[in-house]
DNA sequence: CCTGCTATTGCAAGTAGTTACAATAATGAA
DNA sequence: TTCATTATTGTAACTACTTGCAATAGCAGG
């Protein structure tokens, strides 16, 4: 299932462990973004000995390696999901409604950004906050 | 100094306290964004009895009321600054270099965003992460 | 200038996330 | 398959931030 990831890890001098595999499987099965707490909760059914510290370290590690994506949501908490979906979120700060953002559209905006500032903006997974059309009527 | 803020607070049914005034003064004097820890440290010289809990509650409160702005920076920590500056940050995730972003430019981008999705993006204070020109040469 | 209402504070305990360190175990080589 | 190396884990203590609650103190009204 994650043979490609395992091979990439080894090439980079890192190891695959039951804990890392489990976190990947949980995120894969969920098919949506999860909080560290949700992930920790799920690990306990399979690997009861696994600790929260390991969950956090594993999530940081897998994010650095590019296998999963981290995104800020609402309160400032981080959520994680399997990389490769490449979609973005637009969250209404009033009602909480979320909408997916077209990747192509965002890319075109960032291209303008780059030509102006020289910076290449991270666009793997971005979350915007604003007011949705309904809530603008207040 | 903060007469306008005090009056607005009273109109909304809230109170001005030495603690809130102190936090406002610290942010005003600093002229840059500060972390909750930095702010707490400064309060101790003036109001030693003031607690961290009060600092955090005060920062949340003043942000809700629109008198100060909160921004995510680097690690996911929040920093705060007096509202009204209306500038934005662009942070290189590799070397940490920061650059100010022209508000007008950002507005024009968000205008495109709005016409596409209908959402009005929050733009009071935004922080972008990416790679600066130098670090792109890796 | 008092007085009462209640927003706000300090306190202390709780939650989320991080980190140093010694023990463990995944991997490459013999 | 066995062994040595060292990346990774669990433990426990620590930092950042939050929250319930009783005591305090702004401030509107008399």
GROMACS .gro file of C-alpha atoms (C1' of nucleotides) in nm:
model
  336
    1UNK     CA    1   0.000   0.000   0.000
    2UNK     CA    2   0.269   0.250   0.098
    3UNK     CA    3   0.562   0.079  -0.074
    4UNK     CA    4   0.655   0.396  -0.257
    5UNK     CA    5   0.666   0.595   0.066
    6UNK     CA    6   0.872   0.327   0.240
    7UNK     CA    7   1.124   0.321  -0.042
    8UNK     CA    8   1.151   0.701  -0.044
    9UNK     CA    9   1.207   0.700   0.332
   10UNK     CA   10   1.488   0.446   0.304
   11UNK     CA   11   1.651   0.645   0.025
   12UNK     CA   12   1.653   0.944   0.257
   13UNK     CA   13   1.799   0.744   0.546
   14UNK     CA   14   1.482   0.715   0.755
   15UNK     CA   15   1.289   0.413   0.875
   16UNK     CA   16   0.937   0.288   0.845
   17UNK     CA   17   0.779   0.189   1.175
   18UNK     CA   18   0.443   0.040   1.276
   19UNK     CA   19   0.354   0.379   1.427
   20UNK     CA   20   0.420   0.573   1.108
   21UNK     CA   21   0.242   0.316   0.897
   22UNK     CA   22  -0.059   0.329   1.126
   23UNK     CA   23  -0.084   0.707   1.106
   24UNK     CA   24  -0.068   0.689   0.726
   25UNK     CA   25  -0.339   0.420   0.718
   26UNK     CA   26  -0.566   0.617   0.949
   27UNK     CA   27  -0.537   0.928   0.731
   28UNK     CA   28  -0.582   0.720   0.417
   29UNK     CA   29  -0.894   0.547   0.550
   30UNK     CA   30  -1.044   0.871   0.679
   31UNK     CA   31  -1.026   1.037   0.340
   32UNK     CA   32  -1.057   1.374   0.511
   33UNK     CA   33  -0.845   1.586   0.737
   34UNK     CA   34  -0.810   1.480   1.100
   35UNK     CA   35  -0.686   1.651   1.415
   36UNK     CA   36  -0.390   1.507   1.608
   37UNK     CA   37  -0.637   1.413   1.881
   38UNK     CA   38  -0.860   1.219   1.643
   39UNK     CA   39  -0.557   1.042   1.506
   40UNK     CA   40  -0.428   0.958   1.852
   41UNK     CA   41  -0.770   0.822   1.947
   42UNK     CA   42  -0.773   0.589   1.647
   43UNK     CA   43  -0.421   0.463   1.710
   44UNK     CA   44  -0.522   0.337   2.054
   45UNK     CA   45  -0.742   0.065   1.905
   46UNK     CA   46  -0.451  -0.081   1.711
   47UNK     CA   47  -0.138   0.018   1.904
   48UNK     CA   48  -0.247   0.097   2.262
   49UNK     CA   49   0.113   0.158   2.364
   50UNK     CA   50   0.151   0.444   2.118
   51UNK     CA   51   0.179   0.781   2.290
   52UNK     CA   52   0.060   1.129   2.199
   53UNK     CA   53   0.420   1.247   2.175
   54UNK     CA   54   0.482   0.993   1.902
   55UNK     CA   55   0.166   1.100   1.717
   56UNK     CA   56   0.280   1.461   1.713
   57UNK     CA   57   0.634   1.372   1.614
   58UNK     CA   58   0.506   1.139   1.342
   59UNK     CA   59   0.275   1.403   1.200
   60UNK     CA   60   0.555   1.661   1.192
   61UNK     CA   61   0.789   1.412   1.034
   62UNK     CA   62   0.548   1.295   0.764
   63UNK     CA   63   0.463   1.657   0.685
   64UNK     CA   64   0.830   1.751   0.648
   65UNK     CA   65   0.880   1.455   0.419
   66UNK     CA   66   0.582   1.565   0.211
   67UNK     CA   67   0.367   1.253   0.259
   68UNK     CA   68   0.091   1.433   0.442
   69UNK     CA   69  -0.028   1.793   0.448
   70UNK     CA   70  -0.095   2.020   0.744
   71UNK     CA   71  -0.351   2.298   0.735
   72UNK     CA   72  -0.456   2.560   0.983
   73UNK     CA   73  -0.828   2.555   1.048
   74UNK     CA   74  -1.057   2.781   1.247
   75UNK     CA   75  -0.914   2.824   1.596
   76UNK     CA   76  -0.555   2.786   1.487
   77UNK     CA   77  -0.542   2.413   1.533
   78UNK     CA   78  -0.366   2.202   1.276
   79UNK     CA   79  -0.533   1.925   1.082
   80UNK     CA   80  -0.364   1.668   0.864
   81UNK     CA   81  -0.449   1.471   0.553
   82UNK     CA   82  -0.285   1.245   0.297
   83UNK     CA   83  -0.095   1.448   0.037
   84UNK     CA   84  -0.194   1.437  -0.327
   85UNK     CA   85  -0.544   1.574  -0.316
   86UNK     CA   86  -0.426   1.928  -0.376
   87UNK     CA   87  -0.740   2.110  -0.293
   88UNK     CA   88  -0.786   2.419  -0.078
   89UNK     CA   89  -1.038   2.549   0.167
   90UNK     CA   90  -1.232   2.867   0.200
   91UNK     CA   91  -1.396   2.898   0.541
   92UNK     CA   92  -1.659   3.151   0.642
   93UNK     CA   93  -1.559   3.290   0.978
   94UNK     CA   94  -1.923   3.370   1.061
   95UNK     CA   95  -2.114   3.052   0.979
   96UNK     CA   96  -1.828   2.808   0.932
   97UNK     CA   97  -1.934   2.706   0.582
   98UNK     CA   98  -1.647   2.562   0.381
   99UNK     CA   99  -1.593   2.561   0.010
  100UNK     CA  100  -1.328   2.396  -0.203
  101UNK     CA  101  -1.104   2.620  -0.409
  102UNK     CA  102  -0.998   2.537  -0.760
  103UNK     CA  103  -0.625   2.475  -0.764
  104UNK     CA  104  -0.577   2.629  -1.106
  105UNK     CA  105  -0.739   2.952  -0.995
  106UNK     CA  106  -0.517   2.980  -0.692
  107UNK     CA  107  -0.211   2.910  -0.900
  108UNK     CA  108  -0.293   3.199  -1.131
  109UNK     CA  109  -0.321   3.433  -0.832
  110UNK     CA  110   0.009   3.314  -0.691
  111UNK     CA  111   0.173   3.362  -1.026
  112UNK     CA  112   0.086   3.731  -1.002
  113UNK     CA  113   0.222   3.728  -0.650
  114UNK     CA  114   0.548   3.580  -0.765
  115UNK     CA  115   0.606   3.826  -1.046
  116UNK     CA  116   0.546   4.109  -0.802
  117UNK     CA  117   0.754   3.998  -0.502
  118UNK     CA  118   0.983   3.723  -0.630
  119UNK     CA  119   0.848   3.491  -0.360
  120UNK     CA  120   0.716   3.150  -0.454
  121UNK     CA  121   0.411   3.102  -0.234
  122UNK     CA  122   0.344   2.764  -0.075
  123UNK     CA  123   0.027   2.640  -0.234
  124UNK     CA  124   0.018   2.273  -0.142
  125UNK     CA  125  -0.271   2.332   0.089
  126UNK     CA  126  -0.401   2.673   0.181
  127UNK     CA  127  -0.694   2.781   0.390
  128UNK     CA  128  -0.857   3.120   0.351
  129UNK     CA  129  -1.093   3.285   0.595
  130UNK     CA  130  -1.361   3.532   0.497
  131UNK     CA  131  -1.731   3.596   0.477
  132UNK     CA  132  -1.952   3.385   0.257
  133UNK     CA  133  -2.213   3.556   0.037
  134UNK     CA  134  -2.495   3.481   0.285
  135UNK     CA  135  -2.314   3.618   0.589
  136UNK     CA  136  -2.212   3.935   0.406
  137UNK     CA  137  -2.577   4.041   0.449
  138UNK     CA  138  -2.523   4.152   0.811
  139UNK     CA  139  -0.469   5.828   2.444
  140UNK     CA  140  -0.729   5.551   2.404
  141UNK     CA  141  -1.039   5.761   2.471
  142UNK     CA  142  -1.205   5.645   2.153
  143UNK     CA  143  -1.151   5.281   2.242
  144UNK     CA  144  -1.282   5.336   2.596
  145UNK     CA  145  -1.596   5.502   2.467
  146UNK     CA  146  -1.656   5.227   2.215
  147UNK     CA  147  -1.615   4.967   2.488
  148UNK     CA  148  -1.871   5.138   2.710
  149UNK     CA  149  -2.118   5.168   2.424
  150UNK     CA  150  -2.088   4.792   2.381
  151UNK     CA  151  -2.138   4.726   2.752
  152UNK     CA  152  -1.777   4.640   2.838
  153UNK     CA  153  -1.533   4.801   3.080
  154UNK     CA  154  -1.188   4.949   3.057
  155UNK     CA  155  -0.945   4.814   3.314
  156UNK     CA  156  -0.582   4.886   3.401
  157UNK     CA  157  -0.491   4.549   3.255
  158UNK     CA  158  -0.653   4.618   2.918
  159UNK     CA  159  -0.508   4.966   2.904
  160UNK     CA  160  -0.162   4.832   2.980
  161UNK     CA  161  -0.177   4.574   2.701
  162UNK     CA  162  -0.285   4.845   2.457
  163UNK     CA  163  -0.002   5.073   2.566
  164UNK     CA  164   0.256   4.797   2.537
  165UNK     CA  165   0.145   4.716   2.183
  166UNK     CA  166   0.131   5.085   2.095
  167UNK     CA  167   0.481   5.154   2.229
  168UNK     CA  168   0.627   4.845   2.064
  169UNK     CA  169   0.513   4.953   1.719
  170UNK     CA  170   0.552   4.595   1.601
  171UNK     CA  171   0.384   4.264   1.664
  172UNK     CA  172   0.451   4.090   1.995
  173UNK     CA  173   0.392   3.740   2.126
  174UNK     CA  174   0.167   3.684   2.429
  175UNK     CA  175   0.480   3.590   2.622
  176UNK     CA  176   0.658   3.915   2.535
  177UNK     CA  177   0.349   4.108   2.634
  178UNK     CA  178   0.317   3.921   2.962
  179UNK     CA  179   0.682   3.990   3.037
  180UNK     CA  180   0.632   4.363   2.987
  181UNK     CA  181   0.319   4.375   3.204
  182UNK     CA  182   0.513   4.241   3.502
  183UNK     CA  183   0.716   4.560   3.531
  184UNK     CA  184   0.401   4.770   3.567
  185UNK     CA  185   0.139   4.535   3.710
  186UNK     CA  186   0.323   4.246   3.875
  187UNK     CA  187  -0.004   4.096   3.993
  188UNK     CA  188  -0.130   4.050   3.639
  189UNK     CA  189  -0.146   3.686   3.532
  190UNK     CA  190  -0.083   3.510   3.204
  191UNK     CA  191  -0.447   3.404   3.193
  192UNK     CA  192  -0.550   3.768   3.192
  193UNK     CA  193  -0.302   3.848   2.916
  194UNK     CA  194  -0.446   3.576   2.695
  195UNK     CA  195  -0.804   3.672   2.773
  196UNK     CA  196  -0.728   4.039   2.714
  197UNK     CA  197  -0.565   3.969   2.378
  198UNK     CA  198  -0.860   3.757   2.266
  199UNK     CA  199  -1.103   4.021   2.384
  200UNK     CA  200  -0.926   4.314   2.219
  201UNK     CA  201  -0.897   4.115   1.898
  202UNK     CA  202  -1.269   4.032   1.898
  203UNK     CA  203  -1.347   4.397   1.953
  204UNK     CA  204  -1.123   4.492   1.662
  205UNK     CA  205  -0.875   4.707   1.856
  206UNK     CA  206  -0.577   4.482   1.790
  207UNK     CA  207  -0.496   4.228   1.521
  208UNK     CA  208  -0.379   3.870   1.555
  209UNK     CA  209  -0.160   3.701   1.297
  210UNK     CA  210  -0.021   3.350   1.265
  211UNK     CA  211   0.353   3.348   1.224
  212UNK     CA  212   0.603   3.072   1.153
  213UNK     CA  213   0.539   2.787   1.394
  214UNK     CA  214   0.169   2.853   1.431
  215UNK     CA  215   0.205   3.090   1.722
  216UNK     CA  216  -0.004   3.402   1.732
  217UNK     CA  217   0.139   3.752   1.746
  218UNK     CA  218  -0.057   4.069   1.814
  219UNK     CA  219  -0.031   4.434   1.711
  220UNK     CA  220  -0.234   4.753   1.729
  221UNK     CA  221  -0.497   4.766   1.456
  222UNK     CA  222  -0.479   5.029   1.188
  223UNK     CA  223  -0.143   4.962   1.031
  224UNK     CA  224  -0.293   4.734   0.768
  225UNK     CA  225   0.018   4.573   0.638
  226UNK     CA  226   0.082   4.209   0.563
  227UNK     CA  227   0.367   3.963   0.590
  228UNK     CA  228   0.537   3.730   0.354
  229UNK     CA  229   0.761   3.481   0.536
  230UNK     CA  230   1.016   3.250   0.379
  231UNK     CA  231   0.972   2.907   0.531
  232UNK     CA  232   1.335   2.821   0.464
  233UNK     CA  233   1.534   3.118   0.593
  234UNK     CA  234   1.266   3.304   0.788
  235UNK     CA  235   1.310   3.630   0.598
  236UNK     CA  236   1.003   3.850   0.614
  237UNK     CA  237   0.880   4.110   0.370
  238UNK     CA  238   0.594   4.354   0.390
  239UNK     CA  239   0.317   4.322   0.136
  240UNK     CA  240   0.153   4.617  -0.027
  241UNK     CA  241  -0.207   4.634   0.083
  242UNK     CA  242  -0.333   4.762  -0.251
  243UNK     CA  243  -0.178   4.468  -0.432
  244UNK     CA  244  -0.338   4.218  -0.200
  245UNK     CA  245  -0.673   4.387  -0.237
  246UNK     CA  246  -0.660   4.351  -0.612
  247UNK     CA  247  -0.592   3.979  -0.576
  248UNK     CA  248  -0.879   3.937  -0.334
  249UNK     CA  249  -1.109   4.124  -0.567
  250UNK     CA  250  -1.047   3.854  -0.826
  251UNK     CA  251  -1.111   3.599  -0.555
  252UNK     CA  252  -1.441   3.757  -0.468
  253UNK     CA  253  -1.571   3.776  -0.821
  254UNK     CA  254  -1.487   3.409  -0.865
  255UNK     CA  255  -1.627   3.261  -0.541
  256UNK     CA  256  -1.852   3.527  -0.391
  257UNK     CA  257  -1.652   3.512  -0.069
  258UNK     CA  258  -1.515   3.831   0.081
  259UNK     CA  259  -1.170   3.737   0.207
  260UNK     CA  260  -1.049   3.870   0.542
  261UNK     CA  261  -0.758   4.095   0.459
  262UNK     CA  262  -0.704   4.293   0.779
  263UNK     CA  263  -0.382   4.109   0.836
  264UNK     CA  264  -0.263   3.814   0.636
  265UNK     CA  265   0.055   3.615   0.648
  266UNK     CA  266   0.180   3.414   0.353
  267UNK     CA  267   0.445   3.145   0.359
  268UNK     CA  268   0.667   3.057   0.070
  269UNK     CA  269   1.020   3.052  -0.060
  270UNK     CA  270   1.210   3.377  -0.106
  271UNK     CA  271   1.411   3.429  -0.427
  272UNK     CA  272   1.740   3.330  -0.259
  273UNK     CA  273   1.609   3.007  -0.109
  274UNK     CA  274   1.452   2.901  -0.439
  275UNK     CA  275   1.807   2.823  -0.556
  276UNK     CA  276   1.816   2.486  -0.375
  277DC     C1'  277  -2.038   6.076   4.636
  278DC     C1'  278  -2.263   5.621   4.728
  279DT     C1'  279  -2.455   5.184   4.578
  280DG     C1'  280  -2.562   4.772   4.324
  281DC     C1'  281  -2.499   4.503   3.926
  282DT     C1'  282  -2.209   4.219   3.687
  283DA     C1'  283  -1.795   4.228   3.383
  284DT     C1'  284  -1.340   4.115   3.481
  285DT     C1'  285  -0.965   3.942   3.745
  286DG     C1'  286  -0.654   3.611   3.997
  287DC     C1'  287  -0.612   3.160   4.121
  288DA     C1'  288  -0.553   2.693   4.037
  289DA     C1'  289  -0.642   2.304   3.782
  290DG     C1'  290  -0.685   2.129   3.321
  291DT     C1'  291  -0.574   2.053   2.804
  292DA     C1'  292  -0.274   2.064   2.390
  293DG     C1'  293   0.159   2.016   2.227
  294DT     C1'  294   0.697   1.986   2.291
  295DT     C1'  295   1.139   1.801   2.437
  296DA     C1'  296   1.550   1.554   2.683
  297DC     C1'  297   1.700   1.117   2.754
  298DA     C1'  298   1.760   0.632   2.799
  299DA     C1'  299   1.569   0.203   2.604
  300DT     C1'  300   1.417  -0.019   2.186
  301DA     C1'  301   1.403  -0.185   1.733
  302DA     C1'  302   1.449  -0.110   1.198
  303DT     C1'  303   1.785  -0.149   0.870
  304DG     C1'  304   2.229  -0.258   0.607
  305DA     C1'  305   2.624  -0.537   0.613
  306DA     C1'  306   2.872  -0.955   0.735
  307DT     C1'  307   2.049  -1.524   0.988
  308DT     C1'  308   2.309  -1.255   1.316
  309DC     C1'  309   2.514  -0.822   1.452
  310DA     C1'  310   2.610  -0.332   1.498
  311DT     C1'  311   2.454   0.115   1.412
  312DT     C1'  312   2.160   0.468   1.509
  313DA     C1'  313   1.682   0.636   1.402
  314DT     C1'  314   1.276   0.613   1.664
  315DT     C1'  315   0.999   0.530   2.062
  316DG     C1'  316   0.799   0.578   2.544
  317DT     C1'  317   0.845   0.817   2.961
  318DA     C1'  318   0.803   1.209   3.217
  319DA     C1'  319   0.872   1.672   3.280
  320DC     C1'  320   0.787   2.103   3.075
  321DT     C1'  321   0.577   2.510   2.802
  322DA     C1'  322   0.178   2.739   2.598
  323DC     C1'  323  -0.269   2.827   2.645
  324DT     C1'  324  -0.763   2.762   2.842
  325DT     C1'  325  -1.131   2.746   3.179
  326DG     C1'  326  -1.436   2.722   3.617
  327DC     C1'  327  -1.511   2.973   4.008
  328DA     C1'  328  -1.512   3.288   4.386
  329DA     C1'  329  -1.344   3.755   4.487
  330DT     C1'  330  -1.278   4.215   4.306
  331DA     C1'  331  -1.374   4.642   4.106
  332DG     C1'  332  -1.564   4.936   3.685
  333DC     C1'  333  -1.930   5.218   3.594
  334DA     C1'  334  -2.437   5.361   3.534
  335DG     C1'  335  -2.785   5.548   3.809
  336DG     C1'  336  -2.961   5.767   4.207
   0.00000   0.00000   0.00000
